[in-house]
Coordinates of C-alpha atoms in Angstrom, one line a residue:
Chain A
M22 CA -55.0 -15.3 -16.3
A23 CA -57.1 -15.1 -13.2
E24 CA -56.3 -18.5 -11.8
Q25 CA -53.3 -19.2 -9.5
L26 CA -50.2 -20.6 -11.1
Y27 CA -48.2 -23.5 -9.7
G28 CA -45.3 -23.1 -12.0
A29 CA -43.8 -23.5 -15.4
L30 CA -43.0 -27.0 -16.8
A31 CA -40.4 -27.7 -19.5
E32 CA -40.0 -31.1 -21.2
F33 CA -36.7 -32.7 -22.3
S34 CA -36.0 -36.0 -24.1
T35 CA -32.8 -37.0 -22.3
P36 CA -31.5 -36.7 -18.7
E37 CA -28.4 -34.9 -20.1
D38 CA -30.7 -32.1 -21.6
L39 CA -32.5 -31.9 -18.2
L40 CA -29.2 -31.6 -16.3
A41 CA -27.9 -28.9 -18.6
A42 CA -31.2 -26.9 -18.4
T43 CA -31.3 -27.3 -14.6
R44 CA -27.7 -26.0 -14.4
K45 CA -28.7 -23.0 -16.6
A46 CA -31.8 -22.3 -14.5
R47 CA -29.6 -22.3 -11.3
E48 CA -27.2 -19.9 -13.0
A49 CA -30.1 -17.6 -14.1
G50 CA -31.0 -17.3 -10.4
Y51 CA -34.0 -19.6 -10.1
R52 CA -34.1 -21.3 -6.7
H53 CA -37.5 -23.0 -6.4
L54 CA -36.9 -25.8 -8.8
D55 CA -38.0 -29.4 -9.0
A56 CA -37.5 -32.1 -11.7
F57 CA -39.7 -35.0 -12.6
T58 CA -38.1 -38.0 -14.1
P59 CA -39.0 -41.6 -15.0
F60 CA -36.0 -43.0 -13.1
P61 CA -33.5 -41.5 -10.6
V62 CA -31.1 -39.2 -12.6
E63 CA -27.6 -39.2 -11.1
G64 CA -26.3 -35.8 -10.1
L65 CA -29.6 -34.0 -10.3
D66 CA -29.9 -33.6 -6.5
R67 CA -26.5 -32.0 -6.5
I68 CA -27.3 -29.4 -9.1
L69 CA -30.7 -28.7 -7.4
R70 CA -28.8 -28.4 -4.1
F71 CA -31.2 -30.6 -2.2
P72 CA -30.1 -31.2 1.4
R73 CA -28.9 -34.8 2.1
P74 CA -31.9 -36.9 3.0
T75 CA -32.2 -38.1 6.6
I76 CA -33.6 -41.5 6.0
S77 CA -30.6 -43.2 7.6
F78 CA -31.1 -41.4 10.9
I79 CA -34.7 -42.5 10.9
G80 CA -33.5 -46.0 10.3
L81 CA -31.0 -45.8 13.1
G82 CA -33.8 -44.5 15.4
G83 CA -35.9 -47.5 14.4
A84 CA -33.1 -49.9 15.0
I85 CA -32.4 -48.6 18.5
T86 CA -36.2 -48.7 19.3
G87 CA -36.5 -52.2 17.9
A88 CA -33.5 -53.6 19.8
S89 CA -34.5 -52.1 23.1
T90 CA -38.2 -53.2 22.7
A91 CA -37.1 -56.8 22.0
L92 CA -34.6 -56.9 24.9
A93 CA -37.1 -55.3 27.3
M94 CA -39.8 -57.7 26.2
Q95 CA -37.7 -60.8 26.7
F96 CA -36.1 -59.8 30.0
F97 CA -39.5 -58.9 31.3
T98 CA -41.3 -62.1 30.3
N99 CA -38.6 -64.2 31.8
Y100 CA -38.6 -62.1 35.0
D101 CA -42.4 -62.3 35.3
Y102 CA -42.6 -66.0 34.5
P103 CA -39.2 -67.5 35.4
L104 CA -38.9 -71.1 34.2
N105 CA -36.0 -73.2 35.4
V106 CA -35.1 -75.6 32.6
G107 CA -32.3 -77.9 33.6
G108 CA -30.7 -75.1 35.6
R109 CA -30.1 -73.0 32.5
P110 CA -29.8 -69.2 33.1
I111 CA -33.0 -67.2 33.2
Y112 CA -31.5 -64.3 31.3
P113 CA -29.3 -65.7 28.5
V114 CA -28.4 -62.9 26.2
S115 CA -27.3 -65.5 23.5
A116 CA -30.8 -67.0 23.4
F117 CA -32.3 -63.5 23.2
A118 CA -30.1 -62.6 20.2
V119 CA -32.3 -63.9 17.5
V120 CA -35.5 -62.1 18.4
T121 CA -33.5 -58.9 19.2
F122 CA -31.9 -59.0 15.8
E123 CA -35.2 -59.6 14.0
L124 CA -37.0 -56.8 15.7
T125 CA -34.1 -54.4 15.1
I126 CA -34.4 -55.0 11.4
L127 CA -38.2 -54.9 11.4
F128 CA -38.5 -51.6 13.3
S129 CA -35.6 -50.1 11.3
A130 CA -37.0 -51.1 7.9
L131 CA -40.5 -50.0 8.7
A132 CA -39.3 -46.7 10.1
M133 CA -37.3 -46.0 6.9
L134 CA -40.1 -46.9 4.5
F135 CA -42.8 -45.0 6.4
G136 CA -40.3 -42.1 7.0
M137 CA -39.6 -41.9 3.3
L138 CA -43.4 -41.7 2.5
W139 CA -44.0 -39.2 5.2
Q140 CA -41.2 -36.9 4.2
N141 CA -42.2 -37.1 0.6
G142 CA -45.8 -36.2 1.6
L143 CA -47.2 -39.4 0.2
P144 CA -49.8 -40.6 -0.2
R145 CA -51.2 -37.5 -1.9
L146 CA -53.3 -38.5 -4.8
S147 CA -53.6 -35.2 -6.6
Y148 CA -50.8 -32.7 -7.3
P149 CA -50.7 -29.6 -9.5
V150 CA -48.1 -31.0 -12.0
F151 CA -50.5 -33.7 -12.9
N152 CA -52.5 -31.0 -14.8
G153 CA -49.6 -30.6 -17.2
E154 CA -50.7 -31.6 -20.6
R155 CA -47.7 -33.7 -21.4
F156 CA -46.9 -34.7 -17.8
H157 CA -48.1 -38.3 -18.2
R158 CA -44.9 -38.9 -20.1
A159 CA -42.8 -38.2 -17.0
S160 CA -43.4 -41.8 -16.0
K161 CA -42.5 -43.0 -19.5
D162 CA -39.6 -41.4 -21.3
R163 CA -39.6 -37.7 -20.8
F164 CA -37.8 -35.5 -18.2
F165 CA -39.4 -32.4 -16.8
L166 CA -38.0 -29.4 -15.1
C167 CA -40.4 -27.3 -13.1
V168 CA -39.9 -23.7 -12.0
S169 CA -42.2 -23.0 -9.1
A170 CA -44.5 -19.9 -9.2
D171 CA -43.3 -18.8 -5.8
D172 CA -39.8 -18.4 -7.0
A173 CA -38.6 -14.8 -6.5
R174 CA -37.6 -14.5 -10.1
F175 CA -40.7 -16.2 -11.5
D176 CA -42.6 -14.3 -14.2
A177 CA -44.9 -16.3 -16.4
S178 CA -43.9 -15.1 -19.8
E179 CA -40.2 -14.5 -19.0
T180 CA -39.8 -17.9 -17.4
L181 CA -41.5 -19.6 -20.3
A182 CA -39.1 -17.8 -22.7
F183 CA -36.1 -18.8 -20.6
L184 CA -37.2 -22.4 -20.5
S185 CA -37.7 -22.5 -24.3
G186 CA -34.2 -21.1 -24.6
T187 CA -32.7 -24.1 -22.8
G188 CA -33.7 -26.4 -25.6
A189 CA -37.0 -27.8 -24.2
L190 CA -39.2 -29.9 -26.4
S191 CA -42.3 -28.1 -25.0
V192 CA -43.0 -25.6 -22.2
E193 CA -46.3 -24.9 -20.5
L194 CA -47.8 -23.2 -17.4
V195 CA -49.4 -25.4 -14.8
P196 CA -52.3 -24.0 -12.8
E197 CA -52.4 -24.6 -9.0
Chain B
M28 CA -19.4 -64.4 -20.6
S29 CA -21.0 -61.5 -22.3
E30 CA -20.3 -57.9 -21.3
P31 CA -22.5 -56.9 -18.4
S32 CA -23.2 -53.6 -20.2
D33 CA -25.1 -55.4 -23.0
I34 CA -27.5 -57.3 -21.0
L35 CA -30.5 -55.5 -22.6
P36 CA -30.6 -55.0 -26.4
T37 CA -30.1 -51.3 -26.9
R38 CA -32.3 -51.1 -30.0
Q39 CA -35.4 -50.6 -27.9
S40 CA -36.7 -47.3 -26.6
M41 CA -37.5 -46.3 -23.0
G42 CA -41.1 -45.6 -23.9
G43 CA -41.4 -49.0 -25.6
I44 CA -40.4 -50.8 -22.4
A45 CA -42.9 -48.8 -20.4
E46 CA -45.7 -49.6 -22.9
Q47 CA -44.8 -53.2 -23.2
L48 CA -44.6 -53.9 -19.4
T49 CA -47.6 -51.9 -18.4
S50 CA -49.7 -53.4 -21.1
I51 CA -49.4 -56.9 -19.4
P52 CA -51.7 -56.0 -16.5
L53 CA -53.7 -53.4 -18.6
H54 CA -54.4 -55.5 -21.7
F55 CA -53.7 -59.1 -20.6
P56 CA -52.2 -60.9 -23.5
A57 CA -52.3 -64.5 -22.4
D58 CA -55.8 -65.1 -21.3
R59 CA -56.2 -68.8 -22.2
R60 CA -53.0 -70.0 -20.6
W61 CA -53.7 -67.9 -17.6
V62 CA -57.2 -69.4 -17.1
I63 CA -55.8 -72.9 -17.5
A64 CA -53.0 -72.2 -15.0
M65 CA -55.5 -70.6 -12.6
T66 CA -57.9 -73.5 -12.8
V67 CA -55.2 -75.9 -11.9
A68 CA -54.0 -73.6 -9.1
S69 CA -57.5 -73.1 -7.7
A70 CA -58.1 -76.9 -7.7
L71 CA -54.9 -77.3 -5.6
L72 CA -56.0 -74.5 -3.3
L73 CA -59.3 -76.2 -2.8
L74 CA -57.4 -79.4 -1.9
L75 CA -55.6 -77.4 0.7
M76 CA -58.8 -76.0 2.2
V77 CA -60.3 -79.5 2.4
S78 CA -57.1 -80.8 4.0
V79 CA -57.0 -78.0 6.5
V80 CA -60.7 -78.5 7.4
E81 CA -60.0 -82.2 7.9
L82 CA -57.0 -81.4 10.0
F83 CA -58.8 -78.9 12.2
T84 CA -61.7 -81.3 12.8
R85 CA -59.7 -84.5 13.4
G86 CA -56.3 -83.3 14.6
V87 CA -52.7 -83.9 13.5
G88 CA -53.3 -87.7 13.9
I89 CA -54.4 -87.7 10.2
W90 CA -50.8 -87.2 9.3
G91 CA -48.3 -90.0 9.3
I92 CA -46.3 -88.4 12.2
N93 CA -45.6 -90.4 15.3
I94 CA -43.2 -90.5 18.2
P95 CA -40.2 -90.3 17.4
V96 CA -40.9 -88.8 13.9
N97 CA -43.0 -86.0 15.2
W98 CA -41.6 -83.5 12.8
A99 CA -42.2 -84.7 9.3
F100 CA -44.0 -83.1 6.4
A101 CA -45.1 -80.0 8.3
I102 CA -41.6 -78.8 9.2
H103 CA -40.0 -80.4 6.1
N104 CA -42.2 -78.3 3.7
Y105 CA -41.9 -75.3 5.9
V106 CA -38.1 -75.4 5.5
W107 CA -38.5 -76.1 1.8
W108 CA -40.9 -73.2 1.1
L109 CA -38.9 -70.8 3.2
G110 CA -35.8 -71.8 1.3
I111 CA -37.5 -71.0 -2.0
G112 CA -38.5 -67.7 -0.6
H113 CA -34.9 -66.7 0.0
A114 CA -33.7 -66.2 -3.5
G115 CA -36.1 -63.4 -4.1
T116 CA -34.7 -61.2 -1.4
L117 CA -31.2 -62.2 -2.3
I118 CA -31.6 -61.3 -5.9
S119 CA -33.3 -58.0 -5.2
A120 CA -31.3 -56.9 -2.1
L121 CA -27.8 -58.3 -2.4
L122 CA -27.6 -57.7 -6.2
L123 CA -28.9 -54.2 -5.8
L124 CA -26.2 -53.4 -3.3
T125 CA -23.4 -55.0 -5.5
G126 CA -24.7 -53.1 -8.5
S127 CA -25.4 -56.2 -10.6
E128 CA -27.5 -54.8 -13.4
W129 CA -28.8 -58.1 -14.6
R130 CA -31.1 -58.3 -11.6
N131 CA -33.4 -55.6 -13.0
S132 CA -35.4 -57.9 -15.2
L133 CA -35.7 -60.6 -12.5
N134 CA -36.1 -58.8 -9.2
R135 CA -39.8 -58.0 -9.3
F136 CA -41.2 -61.5 -9.8
A137 CA -38.5 -63.0 -7.6
E138 CA -39.7 -60.7 -4.8
T139 CA -43.3 -61.7 -5.5
M140 CA -42.3 -65.3 -5.4
T141 CA -40.7 -64.7 -2.0
L142 CA -43.8 -63.2 -0.5
F143 CA -46.1 -66.1 -1.4
A144 CA -43.5 -68.8 -0.7
V145 CA -43.1 -67.3 2.8
V146 CA -46.8 -67.4 3.3
C147 CA -46.9 -71.1 2.3
A148 CA -44.0 -71.7 4.7
G149 CA -45.6 -69.7 7.5
I150 CA -48.9 -71.7 7.6
Y151 CA -47.1 -75.0 8.2
P152 CA -45.9 -74.4 11.8
I153 CA -49.4 -73.1 12.6
L154 CA -51.0 -76.3 11.1
H155 CA -48.5 -78.3 13.0
L156 CA -49.5 -76.8 16.4
G157 CA -52.2 -79.4 17.1
R158 CA -54.4 -76.7 18.4
P159 CA -53.9 -74.0 15.7
W160 CA -56.5 -71.7 17.0
Y161 CA -54.2 -71.0 19.9
V162 CA -51.5 -69.6 17.6
Y163 CA -51.8 -66.2 19.3
W164 CA -50.2 -67.8 22.4
M165 CA -46.9 -67.3 20.6
F166 CA -47.3 -63.5 21.1
P167 CA -46.5 -61.9 24.4
Y168 CA -49.9 -60.5 25.5
P169 CA -51.2 -60.0 29.0
A170 CA -53.0 -63.3 29.4
T171 CA -55.2 -63.9 32.4
M172 CA -53.2 -67.0 33.2
G173 CA -50.0 -64.9 33.6
V174 CA -48.1 -67.1 31.2
W175 CA -45.7 -65.5 28.8
P176 CA -44.2 -67.2 25.8
Q177 CA -40.8 -68.8 26.3
F178 CA -38.2 -66.7 24.6
R179 CA -35.4 -69.1 25.3
S180 CA -37.0 -71.6 23.0
P181 CA -36.0 -71.8 19.3
L182 CA -39.6 -72.4 18.4
E183 CA -40.5 -69.0 19.7
W184 CA -37.8 -67.4 17.6
D185 CA -39.4 -68.9 14.6
I186 CA -42.5 -66.8 14.6
W187 CA -40.6 -63.6 15.0
A188 CA -38.2 -64.5 12.3
V189 CA -40.9 -65.4 9.8
L190 CA -43.2 -62.5 10.5
T191 CA -40.3 -60.1 10.3
Y192 CA -39.1 -61.6 7.1
L193 CA -42.6 -61.5 5.6
T194 CA -43.2 -57.8 6.7
V195 CA -39.8 -56.5 5.5
S196 CA -40.1 -58.4 2.2
L197 CA -43.6 -56.9 1.7
G198 CA -42.3 -53.4 2.4
F199 CA -39.3 -53.8 0.2
W200 CA -41.5 -55.2 -2.6
Y201 CA -44.0 -52.4 -2.4
T202 CA -41.4 -49.7 -2.2
G203 CA -39.8 -50.9 -5.4
L204 CA -43.3 -51.1 -7.0
I205 CA -44.5 -47.6 -6.3
P206 CA -42.8 -45.9 -9.4
D207 CA -44.0 -48.7 -11.7
L208 CA -47.5 -48.4 -10.3
A209 CA -47.3 -44.7 -11.2
A210 CA -46.2 -45.6 -14.8
A211 CA -49.1 -48.0 -15.1
R212 CA -51.5 -45.3 -13.7
D213 CA -50.4 -42.9 -16.4
R214 CA -50.9 -45.5 -19.2
A215 CA -54.3 -46.8 -17.9
T216 CA -57.3 -45.8 -19.9
R217 CA -60.1 -47.7 -18.2
C218 CA -61.6 -46.2 -15.2
G219 CA -61.2 -49.2 -12.9
W220 CA -57.5 -49.5 -13.6
Q221 CA -57.0 -45.7 -13.2
I222 CA -58.5 -45.9 -9.7
F223 CA -56.6 -49.1 -8.8
F224 CA -53.2 -47.8 -9.9
G225 CA -54.1 -44.2 -8.8
I226 CA -54.5 -45.4 -5.3
T227 CA -51.7 -47.9 -5.1
A228 CA -49.2 -45.5 -6.7
L229 CA -49.9 -43.2 -3.7
G230 CA -49.6 -40.2 -6.0
W231 CA -46.0 -40.8 -7.0
R232 CA -44.8 -38.2 -9.5
G233 CA -41.1 -38.9 -9.9
S234 CA -40.0 -35.7 -8.4
A235 CA -36.2 -35.4 -8.0
R236 CA -36.7 -34.8 -4.3
H237 CA -38.8 -38.0 -4.0
W238 CA -36.4 -40.1 -5.9
Q239 CA -33.5 -39.0 -3.7
R240 CA -35.3 -40.1 -0.5
W241 CA -36.7 -43.1 -2.1
Q242 CA -33.3 -44.3 -3.3
Q243 CA -31.8 -43.9 0.2
A244 CA -34.7 -45.8 1.8
Y245 CA -34.7 -48.5 -0.8
R246 CA -30.9 -49.1 -0.6
L247 CA -30.8 -49.1 3.2
T248 CA -33.8 -51.5 3.4
A249 CA -31.9 -53.7 1.0
G250 CA -28.9 -53.5 3.3
L251 CA -31.0 -54.7 6.1
A252 CA -32.7 -57.4 4.1
V253 CA -29.5 -59.2 3.3
P254 CA -28.5 -60.1 6.9
L255 CA -32.2 -60.8 7.5
V256 CA -32.3 -63.5 4.8
V257 CA -29.2 -65.1 6.3
S258 CA -30.5 -64.8 9.8
V259 CA -34.0 -66.3 9.1
H260 CA -32.6 -69.4 7.5
S261 CA -29.9 -69.7 10.1
E262 CA -32.6 -69.5 12.7
V263 CA -34.5 -72.3 11.0
S264 CA -31.4 -74.4 11.1
L265 CA -30.8 -73.5 14.7
L266 CA -34.2 -75.2 15.5
F267 CA -32.4 -78.4 14.4
A268 CA -28.8 -77.7 15.5
V269 CA -29.8 -76.7 19.1
G270 CA -31.3 -80.2 19.6
Q271 CA -29.0 -83.1 20.4
I272 CA -30.5 -85.5 17.8
P273 CA -27.6 -87.0 15.8
G274 CA -27.5 -85.6 12.3
W275 CA -28.8 -82.3 13.4
H276 CA -26.4 -81.2 16.1
S277 CA -23.9 -79.7 13.7
T278 CA -22.3 -76.3 13.3
I279 CA -22.4 -76.5 9.5
F280 CA -26.2 -76.2 9.6
P281 CA -26.6 -72.4 9.3
P282 CA -24.5 -71.9 6.2
Y283 CA -25.6 -75.2 4.8
F284 CA -29.2 -74.3 5.1
V285 CA -28.8 -70.7 3.8
L286 CA -26.9 -71.9 0.7
G287 CA -29.4 -74.8 0.1
A288 CA -32.2 -72.2 0.4
A289 CA -30.6 -69.9 -2.2
F290 CA -30.0 -72.9 -4.4
S291 CA -33.7 -74.0 -4.5
G292 CA -34.8 -70.4 -4.6
F293 CA -32.7 -69.6 -7.7
A294 CA -34.1 -72.8 -9.3
V295 CA -37.6 -71.5 -8.9
V296 CA -36.6 -68.1 -10.1
S297 CA -35.3 -69.7 -13.2
I298 CA -38.5 -71.6 -13.7
I299 CA -40.6 -68.5 -13.4
A300 CA -38.2 -66.5 -15.6
V301 CA -38.4 -69.0 -18.4
S302 CA -42.1 -69.4 -18.2
L303 CA -42.9 -65.7 -18.0
R304 CA -40.7 -64.7 -20.9
S305 CA -42.3 -67.3 -23.1
W306 CA -45.8 -66.5 -21.9
F307 CA -45.6 -62.8 -22.5
G308 CA -43.0 -62.5 -25.2
L309 CA -40.5 -60.8 -23.0
K310 CA -37.3 -62.1 -24.7
N311 CA -36.1 -58.5 -25.2
L312 CA -36.1 -58.0 -21.4
V313 CA -35.4 -61.4 -20.0
T314 CA -32.6 -62.2 -22.5
D315 CA -30.5 -65.3 -23.0
D316 CA -27.8 -63.4 -21.0
H317 CA -30.1 -63.4 -18.0
L318 CA -30.6 -67.1 -18.2
D319 CA -26.9 -67.5 -18.6
V320 CA -26.2 -65.6 -15.4
L321 CA -29.0 -67.5 -13.6
G322 CA -27.5 -70.8 -14.7
M323 CA -24.1 -69.7 -13.3
V324 CA -25.6 -68.7 -10.0
L325 CA -27.5 -72.0 -9.8
L326 CA -24.3 -73.9 -10.5
A327 CA -22.3 -71.9 -7.9
T328 CA -24.9 -72.2 -5.1
G329 CA -25.3 -75.9 -6.0
L330 CA -21.6 -76.6 -5.7
M331 CA -21.6 -74.7 -2.3
T332 CA -24.5 -76.9 -1.2
G333 CA -22.5 -79.9 -2.3
Y334 CA -19.8 -78.7 0.0
G335 CA -22.3 -79.0 2.8
Y336 CA -23.0 -82.6 1.9
V337 CA -19.3 -83.4 2.0
F338 CA -18.8 -81.6 5.3
E339 CA -21.7 -83.4 6.9
V340 CA -20.0 -86.7 6.2
F341 CA -16.6 -85.4 7.4
D342 CA -18.3 -83.9 10.5
A343 CA -19.9 -87.2 11.5
I344 CA -16.7 -89.2 11.0
Y345 CA -14.5 -86.7 12.6
S346 CA -16.7 -86.4 15.7
G347 CA -16.3 -90.2 16.4
E348 CA -19.7 -90.2 17.9
P349 CA -21.2 -93.6 17.3
H350 CA -24.7 -92.2 17.0
E351 CA -23.6 -89.6 14.5
I352 CA -21.9 -92.3 12.5
Q353 CA -24.9 -94.5 12.7
T354 CA -27.1 -91.7 11.4
L355 CA -24.7 -91.3 8.5
V356 CA -24.8 -95.0 7.7
D357 CA -28.6 -94.8 7.9
R358 CA -28.6 -92.0 5.4
F359 CA -26.4 -93.9 3.0
A360 CA -28.0 -97.3 3.4
G361 CA -31.0 -97.2 5.8
A362 CA -34.7 -97.3 5.2
Y363 CA -34.7 -93.8 3.8
A364 CA -31.5 -94.1 1.7
W365 CA -33.6 -93.2 -1.4
T366 CA -34.1 -89.7 -0.1
Y367 CA -30.3 -89.2 0.4
W368 CA -29.4 -90.6 -3.0
G369 CA -32.4 -89.0 -4.6
A370 CA -31.2 -85.7 -3.3
V371 CA -27.7 -86.3 -4.5
I372 CA -28.9 -87.4 -8.0
F373 CA -31.5 -84.7 -8.5
N374 CA -29.5 -81.9 -7.1
F375 CA -26.1 -82.4 -8.5
I376 CA -26.2 -84.7 -11.6
P377 CA -28.2 -82.6 -14.1
L378 CA -26.6 -79.5 -12.5
Q379 CA -23.3 -80.3 -14.1
A380 CA -24.7 -79.6 -17.6
L381 CA -24.7 -76.0 -16.6
W382 CA -20.9 -75.9 -17.1
L383 CA -21.8 -75.6 -20.8
R384 CA -22.7 -72.2 -22.0
R385 CA -25.1 -73.6 -24.6
V386 CA -27.1 -75.3 -21.9
R387 CA -27.3 -72.2 -19.7
R388 CA -28.6 -70.1 -22.6
S389 CA -31.4 -72.6 -23.4
G390 CA -34.7 -71.9 -21.7
W391 CA -35.8 -75.5 -21.8
M392 CA -32.7 -77.0 -20.4
L393 CA -32.6 -74.5 -17.6
L394 CA -36.2 -75.2 -16.8
L395 CA -35.6 -79.0 -16.6
I396 CA -32.5 -78.6 -14.5
S397 CA -34.3 -76.2 -12.1
A398 CA -37.2 -78.6 -11.8
S399 CA -34.8 -81.3 -10.9
V400 CA -33.1 -79.1 -8.3
V401 CA -36.5 -78.3 -6.7
V402 CA -37.3 -82.0 -6.4
G403 CA -33.7 -82.7 -5.1
M404 CA -33.9 -80.0 -2.4
W405 CA -37.3 -81.3 -1.4
L406 CA -35.8 -84.8 -0.9
E407 CA -32.9 -83.2 1.0
R408 CA -35.2 -81.6 3.5
Y409 CA -37.0 -84.9 3.9
M410 CA -33.7 -86.7 4.4
I411 CA -32.5 -84.3 7.0
L412 CA -35.7 -84.5 9.1
V413 CA -36.7 -88.1 8.9
T414 CA -33.3 -89.9 8.8
S415 CA -32.3 -88.2 12.0
L416 CA -35.5 -88.8 13.9
Y417 CA -36.5 -92.3 13.0
R418 CA -33.5 -93.8 14.8
D419 CA -32.0 -91.8 17.7
F420 CA -30.2 -92.9 20.8
L421 CA -32.6 -95.6 22.1
V422 CA -33.5 -98.7 20.1
S423 CA -36.8 -98.7 21.9
S424 CA -37.8 -95.4 20.4
W425 CA -37.0 -96.3 16.8
S426 CA -39.9 -96.1 14.4
H427 CA -40.7 -95.4 10.8
F428 CA -42.6 -92.6 9.0
T429 CA -44.9 -93.0 6.1
P430 CA -46.6 -89.9 4.7
S431 CA -50.4 -90.3 4.7
F432 CA -52.8 -89.1 2.1
W433 CA -53.4 -85.9 4.1
D434 CA -49.7 -85.2 4.3
W435 CA -49.5 -85.2 0.5
S436 CA -52.7 -83.3 0.0
T437 CA -51.7 -80.6 2.3
Y438 CA -48.3 -80.3 0.5
F439 CA -49.8 -80.2 -3.0
G440 CA -52.4 -77.8 -1.6
T441 CA -49.7 -75.3 -0.6
I442 CA -48.5 -75.3 -4.2
G443 CA -52.0 -73.9 -5.0
L444 CA -51.6 -71.4 -2.2
F445 CA -48.5 -70.2 -3.9
L446 CA -49.7 -70.2 -7.4
V447 CA -53.1 -68.5 -7.0
P448 CA -51.9 -65.2 -5.5
F449 CA -48.9 -65.3 -7.9
L450 CA -51.1 -65.6 -10.9
I451 CA -53.3 -62.8 -9.6
A452 CA -50.2 -60.7 -9.1
I453 CA -49.2 -61.2 -12.7
R454 CA -52.5 -59.7 -13.8
L455 CA -52.3 -56.8 -11.4
V456 CA -48.8 -55.4 -11.3
P457 CA -45.9 -55.0 -13.7
M458 CA -43.9 -58.2 -13.3
I459 CA -40.6 -56.6 -14.4
S460 CA -39.3 -53.5 -12.9
I461 CA -40.0 -50.8 -15.5
F462 CA -38.0 -47.9 -14.2
E463 CA -34.9 -50.0 -13.5
S464 CA -35.0 -51.5 -16.9
K465 CA -35.2 -48.0 -18.4
E466 CA -32.4 -46.8 -16.2
L467 CA -30.2 -49.7 -17.3
L468 CA -31.1 -49.1 -21.0
H469 CA -30.2 -45.5 -20.6
E470 CA -26.8 -46.4 -19.1
E471 CA -26.1 -48.9 -21.8
K472 CA -26.9 -46.4 -24.6
E473 CA -24.7 -43.8 -22.9
E474 CA -21.9 -46.3 -22.9
H475 CA -22.3 -47.1 -26.6
Q476 CA -22.3 -43.4 -27.4
H477 CA -19.2 -42.4 -25.4
G478 CA -17.4 -45.7 -25.7

């Protein structure tokens, strides 16, 4: 085949089969693996040895930014336009609490959601695995394991044979 | 109570759920009923537009408000709508964090309900401004006059709270929707739908790496949304409690408002759940068990709201303040006693039927009780606003409030503003979370296999 390969895709009918096959692939020495599932499968990220996601740190950064923005804004507006209402304090932290709290949550939530999309490389409307003939079932009821073509141990025919050996319902090569 | 593990019938297949739910937007099954509902909703929306045009041309004088009752329908319906909006986020966020699996069939349309209810709530303070085209003065921007908004005022807190709530709810809703939009994209056969779902799904492919980050973001956002819900309605109640008006100046207000909000919101969720499942034949996903749990939640939040009523009476008497006690007496026997007793009757009398399991599991009964709660909570917000304002400290400033035609037309119009986008959303996106239903079904099947 002249065209570039993205990888080999194997189809399974249950998450258990997928987990077992992924474990076997790890043991066989494959490292560049990804799985495609209709819902999050528990334990998959541990077998695939993904690093822990850093969304929580992004959220923390957003929270700190939000809180400091809100406080700076409120202190500044009252400094620039001080209004004496019945002798009440110009800088009452208690009265600033609500807006500070709201902006903390707003910045933090938006940072996490956009951070998640950005780290996932979304939006990206087209992706090689979409060319898989049976891949449309990944959003329905099938579980796919993908061995990437840039894996050191990848060899088109050998990898396909290996994946068939793990009890896959179907295997196929996906072009880049 | 049934076992939580059996909330979905395990006979169905994962693929079946995906087909069934994506086919609702893709091959709309209830055209006639939808068109009828949409006609009614559009008529109401038109009524709102007429009322708003009239309001903008002639000013807030067309409403029945006066001095001292300068906060009537506008703020009353704002609180009412915002309260309804609260159950959506509570169902989706709080129950996600506590791992309540029964939320899966309800969270999507509850969140959708939240979005549009908050929009309805949000327009009210703007309409009430008198000069609504100056609403941007609420934002701190470098005006040539050198005037900044007053951040020490609770009214300024409002806009930040509502906008934050709307934005975070929208983000949370969309994040939960992405995997289901991808499922709909993969089922779509017509070109228009393929493009629509293809773009809105953002190229989601269910990669394990994506799910991992997605789950963390979704759960953490839920963790933020729960205190947000509580804070937004507490903030609304602070608008009242920070003032010295008798009947408002009370520490029970924040929890009382939050629980009342959850109460009315869950009532609307029940109404939508019962209607949608009979419209689209979703009894296999929104089961009698779901209605059972909804009924129990409704009963629980209702009783907690009832505690608020009792505490308000205690608070007034215990304070010994003559004006507080006078307001209490006015509520019981004054000119607006019908709102107080109406709220008590509509909120708490039919509610008691929910102690019976048979009633909770019957769609019709739940629908009627929920409708009664919605009316009761509307009367309660009316009672809180008007009975406090129409007689405050000075006899010279006592006055009555009668809603005018434009008060009513604006209020009914906002129901159209809620229904029209909701009905459009039913046609565009899967109204029940597909992937979460599948996840739950898989867990249930597991449990059956391994005991």
